[in-house]
Coordinates of C-alpha atoms in Angstrom, one line a residue:
X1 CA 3.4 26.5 -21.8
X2 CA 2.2 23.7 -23.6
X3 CA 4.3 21.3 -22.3
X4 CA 4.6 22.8 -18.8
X5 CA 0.3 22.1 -18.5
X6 CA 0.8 18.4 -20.3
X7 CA 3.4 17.8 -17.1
X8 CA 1.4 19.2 -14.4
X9 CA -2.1 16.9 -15.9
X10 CA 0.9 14.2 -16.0
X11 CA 1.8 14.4 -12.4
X12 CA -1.7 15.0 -11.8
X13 CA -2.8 11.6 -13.3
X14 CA -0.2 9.0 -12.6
X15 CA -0.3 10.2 -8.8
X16 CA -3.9 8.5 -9.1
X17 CA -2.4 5.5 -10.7
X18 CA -4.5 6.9 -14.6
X19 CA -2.4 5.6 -17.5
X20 CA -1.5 8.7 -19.4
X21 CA 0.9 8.9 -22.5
X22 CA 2.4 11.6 -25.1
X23 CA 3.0 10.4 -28.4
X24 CA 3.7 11.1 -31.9
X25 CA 3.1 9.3 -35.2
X26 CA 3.8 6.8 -36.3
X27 CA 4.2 5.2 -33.3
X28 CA 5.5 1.3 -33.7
X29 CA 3.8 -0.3 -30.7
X30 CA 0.4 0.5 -29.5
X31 CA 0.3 -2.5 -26.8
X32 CA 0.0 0.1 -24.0
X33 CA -3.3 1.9 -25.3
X34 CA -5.7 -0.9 -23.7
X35 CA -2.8 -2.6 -20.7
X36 CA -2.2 -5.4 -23.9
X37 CA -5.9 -6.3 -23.5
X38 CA -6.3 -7.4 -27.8
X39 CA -2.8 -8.7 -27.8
X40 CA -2.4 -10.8 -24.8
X41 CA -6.1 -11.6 -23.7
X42 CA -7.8 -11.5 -26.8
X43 CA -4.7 -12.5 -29.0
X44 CA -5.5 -10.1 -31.7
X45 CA -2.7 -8.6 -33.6
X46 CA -3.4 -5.0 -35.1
X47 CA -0.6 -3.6 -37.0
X48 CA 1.1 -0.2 -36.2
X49 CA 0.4 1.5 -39.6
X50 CA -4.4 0.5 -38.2
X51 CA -3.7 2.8 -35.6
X52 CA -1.5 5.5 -36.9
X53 CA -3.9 5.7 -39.8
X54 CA -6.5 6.0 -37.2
X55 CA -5.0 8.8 -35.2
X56 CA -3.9 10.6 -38.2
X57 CA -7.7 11.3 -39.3
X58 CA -8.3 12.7 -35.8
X59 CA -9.0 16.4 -35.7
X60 CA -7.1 19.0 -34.1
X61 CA -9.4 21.0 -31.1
X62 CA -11.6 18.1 -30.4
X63 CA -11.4 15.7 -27.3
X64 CA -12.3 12.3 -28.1
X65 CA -14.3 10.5 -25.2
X66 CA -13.9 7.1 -26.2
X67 CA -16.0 4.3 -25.1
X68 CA -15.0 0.3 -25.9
X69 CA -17.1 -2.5 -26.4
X70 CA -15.8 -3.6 -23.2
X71 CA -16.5 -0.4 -21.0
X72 CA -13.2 0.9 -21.1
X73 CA -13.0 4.8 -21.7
X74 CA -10.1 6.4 -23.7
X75 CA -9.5 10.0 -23.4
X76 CA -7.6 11.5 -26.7
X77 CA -6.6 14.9 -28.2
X78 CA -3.8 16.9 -29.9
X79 CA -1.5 19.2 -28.2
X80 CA -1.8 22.3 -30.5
X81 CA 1.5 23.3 -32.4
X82 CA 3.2 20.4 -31.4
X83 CA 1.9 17.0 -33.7
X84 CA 1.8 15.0 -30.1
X85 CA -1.2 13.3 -29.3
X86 CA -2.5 12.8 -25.8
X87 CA -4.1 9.3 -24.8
X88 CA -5.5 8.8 -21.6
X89 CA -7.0 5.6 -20.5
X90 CA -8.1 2.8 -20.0
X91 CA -10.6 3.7 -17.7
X92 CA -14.0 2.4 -15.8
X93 CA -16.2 4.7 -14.7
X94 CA -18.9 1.7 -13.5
X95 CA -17.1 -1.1 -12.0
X96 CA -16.9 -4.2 -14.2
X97 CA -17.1 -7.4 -11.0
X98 CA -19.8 -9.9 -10.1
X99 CA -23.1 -9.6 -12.0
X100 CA -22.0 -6.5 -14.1
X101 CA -18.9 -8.9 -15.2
X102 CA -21.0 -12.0 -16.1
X103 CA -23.9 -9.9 -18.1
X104 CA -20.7 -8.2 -20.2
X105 CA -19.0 -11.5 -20.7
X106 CA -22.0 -13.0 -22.0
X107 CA -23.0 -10.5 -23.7
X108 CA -19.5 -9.9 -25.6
X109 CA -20.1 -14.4 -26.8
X110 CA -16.3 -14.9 -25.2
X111 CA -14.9 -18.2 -24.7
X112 CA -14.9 -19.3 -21.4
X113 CA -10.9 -19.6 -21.5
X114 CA -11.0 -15.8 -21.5
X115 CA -13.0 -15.6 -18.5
X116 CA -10.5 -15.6 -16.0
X117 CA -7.4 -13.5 -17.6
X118 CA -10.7 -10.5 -18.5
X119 CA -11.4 -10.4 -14.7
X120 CA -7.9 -10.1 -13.9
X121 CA -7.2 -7.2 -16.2
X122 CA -10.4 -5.4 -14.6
X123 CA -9.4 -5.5 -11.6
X124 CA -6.3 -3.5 -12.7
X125 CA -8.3 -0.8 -14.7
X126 CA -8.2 2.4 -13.1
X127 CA -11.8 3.1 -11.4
X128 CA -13.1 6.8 -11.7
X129 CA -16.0 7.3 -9.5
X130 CA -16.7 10.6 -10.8
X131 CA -16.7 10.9 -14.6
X132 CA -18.5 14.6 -15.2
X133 CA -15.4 16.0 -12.9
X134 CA -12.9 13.9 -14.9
X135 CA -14.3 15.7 -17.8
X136 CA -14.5 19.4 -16.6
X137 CA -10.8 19.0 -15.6
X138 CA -10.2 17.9 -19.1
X139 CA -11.9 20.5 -20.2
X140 CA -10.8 23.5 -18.6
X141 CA -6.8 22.3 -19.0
X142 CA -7.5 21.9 -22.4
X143 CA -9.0 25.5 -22.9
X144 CA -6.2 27.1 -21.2
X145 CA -3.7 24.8 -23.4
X146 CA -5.3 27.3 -26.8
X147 CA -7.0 29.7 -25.3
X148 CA -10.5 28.7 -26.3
X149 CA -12.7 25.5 -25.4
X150 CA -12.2 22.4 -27.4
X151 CA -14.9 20.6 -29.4
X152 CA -15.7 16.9 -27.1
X153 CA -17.1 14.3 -28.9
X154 CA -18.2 11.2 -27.8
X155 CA -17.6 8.2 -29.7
X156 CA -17.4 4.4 -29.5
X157 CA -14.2 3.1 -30.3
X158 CA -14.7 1.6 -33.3
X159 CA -11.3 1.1 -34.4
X160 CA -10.1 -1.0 -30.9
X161 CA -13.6 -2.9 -31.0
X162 CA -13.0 -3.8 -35.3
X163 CA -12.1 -7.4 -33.9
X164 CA -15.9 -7.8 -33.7
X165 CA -16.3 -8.1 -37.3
X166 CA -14.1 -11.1 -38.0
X167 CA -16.6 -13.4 -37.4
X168 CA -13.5 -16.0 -38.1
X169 CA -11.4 -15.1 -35.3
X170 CA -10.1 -17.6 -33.2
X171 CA -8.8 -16.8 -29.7
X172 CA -5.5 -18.5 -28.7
X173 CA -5.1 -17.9 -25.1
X174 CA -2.8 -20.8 -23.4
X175 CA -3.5 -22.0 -20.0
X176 CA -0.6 -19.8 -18.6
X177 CA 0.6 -17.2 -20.9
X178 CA 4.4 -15.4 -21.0
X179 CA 2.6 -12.7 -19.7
X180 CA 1.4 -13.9 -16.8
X181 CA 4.7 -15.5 -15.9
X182 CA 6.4 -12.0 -16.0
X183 CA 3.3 -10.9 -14.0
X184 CA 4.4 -13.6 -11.4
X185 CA 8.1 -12.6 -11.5
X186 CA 7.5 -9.4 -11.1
X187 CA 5.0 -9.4 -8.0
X188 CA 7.5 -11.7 -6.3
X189 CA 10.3 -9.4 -7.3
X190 CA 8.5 -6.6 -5.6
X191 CA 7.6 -8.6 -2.6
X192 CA 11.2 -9.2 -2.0
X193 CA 12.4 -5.6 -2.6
X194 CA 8.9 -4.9 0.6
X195 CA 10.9 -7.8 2.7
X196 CA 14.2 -6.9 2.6
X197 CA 12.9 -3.2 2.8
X198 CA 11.5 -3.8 6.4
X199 CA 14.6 -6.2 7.3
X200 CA 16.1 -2.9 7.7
X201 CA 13.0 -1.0 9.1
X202 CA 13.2 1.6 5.7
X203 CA 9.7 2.4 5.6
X204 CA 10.7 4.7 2.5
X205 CA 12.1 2.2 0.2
X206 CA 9.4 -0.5 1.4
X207 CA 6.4 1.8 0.8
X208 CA 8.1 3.0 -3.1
X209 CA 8.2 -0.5 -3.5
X210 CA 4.5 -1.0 -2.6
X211 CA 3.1 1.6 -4.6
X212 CA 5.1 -0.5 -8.3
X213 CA 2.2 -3.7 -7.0
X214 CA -0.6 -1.2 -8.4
X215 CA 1.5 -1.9 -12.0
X216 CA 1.1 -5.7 -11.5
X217 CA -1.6 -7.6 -12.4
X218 CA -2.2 -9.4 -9.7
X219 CA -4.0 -13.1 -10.3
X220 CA -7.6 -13.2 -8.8
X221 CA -8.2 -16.8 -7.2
X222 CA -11.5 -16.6 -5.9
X223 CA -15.0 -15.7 -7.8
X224 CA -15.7 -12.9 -4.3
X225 CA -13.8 -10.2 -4.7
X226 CA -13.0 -9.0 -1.1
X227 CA -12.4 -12.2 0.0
X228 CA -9.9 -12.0 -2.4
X229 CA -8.3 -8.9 -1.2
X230 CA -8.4 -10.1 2.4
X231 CA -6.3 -13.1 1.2
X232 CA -4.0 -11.2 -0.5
X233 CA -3.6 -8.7 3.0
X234 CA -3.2 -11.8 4.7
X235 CA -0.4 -13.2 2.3
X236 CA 1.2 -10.1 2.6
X237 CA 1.1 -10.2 6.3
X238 CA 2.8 -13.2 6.9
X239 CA 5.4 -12.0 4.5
X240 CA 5.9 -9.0 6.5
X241 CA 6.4 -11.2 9.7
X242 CA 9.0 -13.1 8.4
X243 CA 10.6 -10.2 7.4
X244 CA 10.3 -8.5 11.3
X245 CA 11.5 -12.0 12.6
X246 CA 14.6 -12.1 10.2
X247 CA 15.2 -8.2 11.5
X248 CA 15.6 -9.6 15.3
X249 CA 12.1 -8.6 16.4
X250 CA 11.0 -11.3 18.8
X251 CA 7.9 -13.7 18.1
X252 CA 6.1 -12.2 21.0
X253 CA 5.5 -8.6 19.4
X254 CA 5.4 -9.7 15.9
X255 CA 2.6 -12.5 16.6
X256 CA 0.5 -9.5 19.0
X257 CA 0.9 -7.3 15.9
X258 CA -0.1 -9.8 13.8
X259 CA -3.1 -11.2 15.1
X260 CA -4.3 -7.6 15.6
X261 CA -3.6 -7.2 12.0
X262 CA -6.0 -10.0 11.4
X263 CA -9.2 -9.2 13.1
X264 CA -8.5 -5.8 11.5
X265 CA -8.2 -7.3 8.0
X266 CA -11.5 -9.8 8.3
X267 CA -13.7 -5.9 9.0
X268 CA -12.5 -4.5 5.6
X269 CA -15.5 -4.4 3.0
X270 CA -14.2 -2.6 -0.2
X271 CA -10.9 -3.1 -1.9
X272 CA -10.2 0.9 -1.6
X273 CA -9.6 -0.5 1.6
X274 CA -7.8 -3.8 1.8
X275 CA -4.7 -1.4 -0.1
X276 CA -4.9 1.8 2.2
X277 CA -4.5 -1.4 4.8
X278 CA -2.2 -2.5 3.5
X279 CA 0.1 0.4 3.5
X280 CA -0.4 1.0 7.2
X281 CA 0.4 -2.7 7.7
X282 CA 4.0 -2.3 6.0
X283 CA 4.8 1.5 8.1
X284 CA 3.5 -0.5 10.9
X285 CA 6.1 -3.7 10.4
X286 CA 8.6 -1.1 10.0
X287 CA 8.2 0.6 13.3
X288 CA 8.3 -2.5 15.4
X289 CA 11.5 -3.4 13.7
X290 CA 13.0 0.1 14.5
X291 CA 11.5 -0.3 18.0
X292 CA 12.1 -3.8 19.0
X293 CA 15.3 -5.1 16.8
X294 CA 17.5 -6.1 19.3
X295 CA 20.5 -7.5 17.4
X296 CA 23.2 -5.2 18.5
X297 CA 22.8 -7.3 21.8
X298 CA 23.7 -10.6 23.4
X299 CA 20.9 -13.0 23.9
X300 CA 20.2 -13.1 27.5
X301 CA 20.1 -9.0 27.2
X302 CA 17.3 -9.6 24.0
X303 CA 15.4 -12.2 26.5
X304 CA 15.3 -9.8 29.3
X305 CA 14.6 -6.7 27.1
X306 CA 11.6 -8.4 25.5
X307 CA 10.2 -10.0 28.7
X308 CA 10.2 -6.4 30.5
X309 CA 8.9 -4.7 26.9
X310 CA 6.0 -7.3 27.4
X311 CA 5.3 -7.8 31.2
X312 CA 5.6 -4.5 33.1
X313 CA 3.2 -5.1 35.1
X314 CA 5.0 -8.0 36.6
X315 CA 7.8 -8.8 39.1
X316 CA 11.2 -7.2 37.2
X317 CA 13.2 -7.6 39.7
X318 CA 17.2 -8.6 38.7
X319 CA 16.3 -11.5 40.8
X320 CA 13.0 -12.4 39.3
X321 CA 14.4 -11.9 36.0
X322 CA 17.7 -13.9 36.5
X323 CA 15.4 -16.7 37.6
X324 CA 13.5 -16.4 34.3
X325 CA 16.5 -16.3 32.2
X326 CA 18.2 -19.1 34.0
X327 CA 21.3 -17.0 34.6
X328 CA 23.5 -15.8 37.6
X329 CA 21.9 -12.3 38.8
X330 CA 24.8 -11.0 39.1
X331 CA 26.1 -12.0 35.5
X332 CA 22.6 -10.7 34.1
X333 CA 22.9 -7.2 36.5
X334 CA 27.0 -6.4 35.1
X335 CA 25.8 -7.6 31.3
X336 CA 22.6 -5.5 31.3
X337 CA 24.6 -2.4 32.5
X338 CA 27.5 -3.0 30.1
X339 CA 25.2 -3.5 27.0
X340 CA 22.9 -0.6 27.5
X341 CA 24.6 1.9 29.6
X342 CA 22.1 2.1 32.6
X343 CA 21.3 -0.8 35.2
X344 CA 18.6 -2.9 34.4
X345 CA 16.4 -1.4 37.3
X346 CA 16.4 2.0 35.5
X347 CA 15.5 1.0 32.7
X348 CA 12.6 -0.9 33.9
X349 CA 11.4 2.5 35.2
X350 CA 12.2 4.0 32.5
X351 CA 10.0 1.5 30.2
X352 CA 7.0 2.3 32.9
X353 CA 7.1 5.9 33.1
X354 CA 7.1 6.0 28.9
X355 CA 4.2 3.5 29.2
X356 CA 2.6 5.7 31.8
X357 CA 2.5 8.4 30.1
X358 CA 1.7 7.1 27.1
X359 CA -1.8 5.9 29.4
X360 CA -2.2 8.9 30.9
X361 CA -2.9 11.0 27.8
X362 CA -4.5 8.3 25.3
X363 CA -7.3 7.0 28.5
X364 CA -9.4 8.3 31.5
X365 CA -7.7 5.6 33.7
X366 CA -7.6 6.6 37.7
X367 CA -3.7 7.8 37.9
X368 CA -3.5 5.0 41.1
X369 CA -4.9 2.1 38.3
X370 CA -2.1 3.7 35.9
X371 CA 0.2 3.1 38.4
X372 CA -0.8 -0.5 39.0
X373 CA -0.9 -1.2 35.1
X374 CA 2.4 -0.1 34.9
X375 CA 3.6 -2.5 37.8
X376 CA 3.9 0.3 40.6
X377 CA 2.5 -1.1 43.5
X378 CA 2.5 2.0 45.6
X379 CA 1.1 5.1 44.5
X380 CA 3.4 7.7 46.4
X381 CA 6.8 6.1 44.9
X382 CA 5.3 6.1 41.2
X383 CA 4.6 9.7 41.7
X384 CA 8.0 10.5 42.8
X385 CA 9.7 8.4 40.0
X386 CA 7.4 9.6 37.5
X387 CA 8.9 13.3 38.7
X388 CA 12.1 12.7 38.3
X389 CA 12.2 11.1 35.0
X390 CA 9.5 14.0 34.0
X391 CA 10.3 16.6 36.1
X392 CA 6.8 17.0 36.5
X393 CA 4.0 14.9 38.5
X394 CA 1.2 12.6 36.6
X395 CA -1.7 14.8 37.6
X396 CA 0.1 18.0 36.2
X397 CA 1.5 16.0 32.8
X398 CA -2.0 14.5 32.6
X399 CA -3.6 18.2 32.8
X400 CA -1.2 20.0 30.5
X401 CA -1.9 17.5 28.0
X402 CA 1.7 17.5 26.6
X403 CA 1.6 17.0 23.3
X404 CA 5.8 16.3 23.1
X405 CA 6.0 12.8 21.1
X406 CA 6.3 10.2 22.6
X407 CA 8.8 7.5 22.6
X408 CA 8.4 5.8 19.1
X409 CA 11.6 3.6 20.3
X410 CA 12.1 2.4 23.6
X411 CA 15.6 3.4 25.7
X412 CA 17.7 1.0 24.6
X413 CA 17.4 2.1 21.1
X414 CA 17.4 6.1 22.3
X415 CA 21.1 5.4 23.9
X416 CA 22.4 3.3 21.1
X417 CA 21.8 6.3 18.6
X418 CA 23.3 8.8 21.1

């Protein structure tokens, strides 16, 4: 049963990106318990047998709040019958940025070499807004682990914060530590894994590959925090378009996406944001290259695909368009047919209709402007096209509401897969 709770608070935790761990003594490397903060930051070596010691003279049936000279919060307590210790943390339960940030560094007399690298591992402590429901949850899991409630205590930590009375310690932190080249490494790593991810429009591999940055420290370049994150959204954005370009998506719908992107990412105010932003930016690159790849076909068929995805409103005539594409109409008209199956008039009713109804269920357009914005000039032949593609007239689809789902790929795709 034991166990069984321990991997339910487990899943429970790490799905909110909370360092958890189960461990027994002795235990040979403790690096983990603070994200490498003493040993890589503050290049303070503790040895294993300081902290097994340590945990050794905790009590059974007590939770250990645990509270660090540098507001970071460890959560520890034994499993009964079992000799493994629990060890939750680090945590924040007040944000550590701007103001807050400088008072603490000041206060804690570090060298100003430390500055940067301290800001950086904040920003990749786990925030909890609400620390009395972190607690309660503790609480009552606990309880049900023995049957009875456990004693809490709440504590400094005295044993992580013992570098404070060396008043000889010397920090050795070099302008670009192994660490944060493995940091590097790995961030690129990732961002590669994202790119080649949406190459292939796998919006499941891309986002699994998303969700490792959160175990990155990522470096902070700028002393304003959002701005920050808004560079970072932007960075990842133009890795993202490269990566829809390199999948056959023309420039045209990656640079509308883009720029929409953009506006979008210069109204973000929190950083909560700038990542749930950045997840619907990486689904969204992955759509357009499921929609609009168009490298199963030749390139006047991708020209004229693209120009009709982008202009139905205009003149798609097999003349008009043959014109555009400087080729023989009738070359364009018997290559457009033998690539997708359908002549190339269909399918730019095809596009219009989908479009169409797309507008008649997302806006309170006049069906006549509808028709217009889909590039039917008269009313009564849009109707009658619309019918036979729909079986139904505007008016009624418009009125029924349909909720079916609309086309998340346009026809060419559809018949490819078929």
């Amino acid at each position: 049963m034991e166990q069984t709770l321990y991997d339910f608070i487990k899943t429970l935790f790490t799905a909110n990106n909370m360092p958890i761990h189960l461990i027994k003594l002795p235990c040979q490397d403790w690096n983990w318990m603070d994200l490498s903060l003493r040993s890589e930051i503050l290049g303070i070596d503790f040895s294993p047998d300081y902290f097994n010691n340590w945990f050794a003279s905790l009590s059974p049936s007590v939770i250990y709040h645990q509270t660090d000279l540098f507001q970071c919060s460890y959560t520890i307590f034994l499993l009964p019958d079992t000799g493994e210790y629990v060890v939750i943390g680090p945590l924040l339960f007040e944000k550590i940025s701007g103001q807050r940030f400088d008072t603490l560094f000041q206060t804690l007399s570090l060298p100003e070499e430390i500055r940067k690298p301290l800001k950086n591992y904040f920003f990749n402590v786990k925030f909890i807004p609400y620390q009395s429901l972190y607690e309660t949850f503790l609480l009552s899991s606990t309880k049900f682990i023995q049957g009875k409630p456990f004693q809490v205590l709440y504590q400094a930590a005295n044993e992580l914060d013992q570098w404070t009375k060396d008043k000889n310690i010397h920090f050795h932190i070099p302008q670009q530590t192994f660490s944060n080249i493995q940091h590097i490494e790995e961030r690129y790593a990732i961002e590669n894994i994202i790119f080649e991810a949406v190459t292939h429009g796998n919006q499941k591999a891309a986002m699994d590959a998303f969700n490792k940055i959160t175990d990155v420290m990522l470096p902070r370049r700028l002393s304003d925090e959002l701005r920050d994150d808004k560079n970072l959204c932007i960075s990842l954005d133009s890795i993202l378009r490269k990566a829809a370009e390199t999948a056959g998506v023309h420039p045209a719908h990656i640079d509308e996406y883009s720029n929409q992107n953009i506006t979008c990412i210069e109204q973000l105010y929190n950083s909560k944001q700038s990542k749930l932003f950045n997840r619907n930016m990486i689904i969204g690159y992955c759509k357009m290259v499921n929609r609009y790849n168009l490298k199963a076909f030749s390139l006047p068929i991708q020209k004229a695909i693209t120009y009709i995805n982008i202009e139905l409103a205009s003149d798609l005539s097999l003349r008009t368009l043959a014109a555009k594409l400087n080729v023989n109409a009738n070359y364009l008209s018997t290559l457009f047919t033998k690539e997708l199956g359908i002549p190339l008039t269909e399918y730019v009713n095809r596009c219009r209709i989908e479009h169409a109804k797309h507008m008649l269920l997302s806006t309170e357009l006049p069906i006549k402007r509808i028709a217009e914005q889909c590039g039917f000039t008269d009313i009564h032949y849009f109707t009658r096209m619309f019918k036979r593609i729909a079986s139904i007239t505007p008016k009624v689809y418009r009125e029924r509401g349909i909720s079916e789902k609309l086309w998340d790929k346009p026809y060419f795709i559809k018949r490819l897969e078929t």
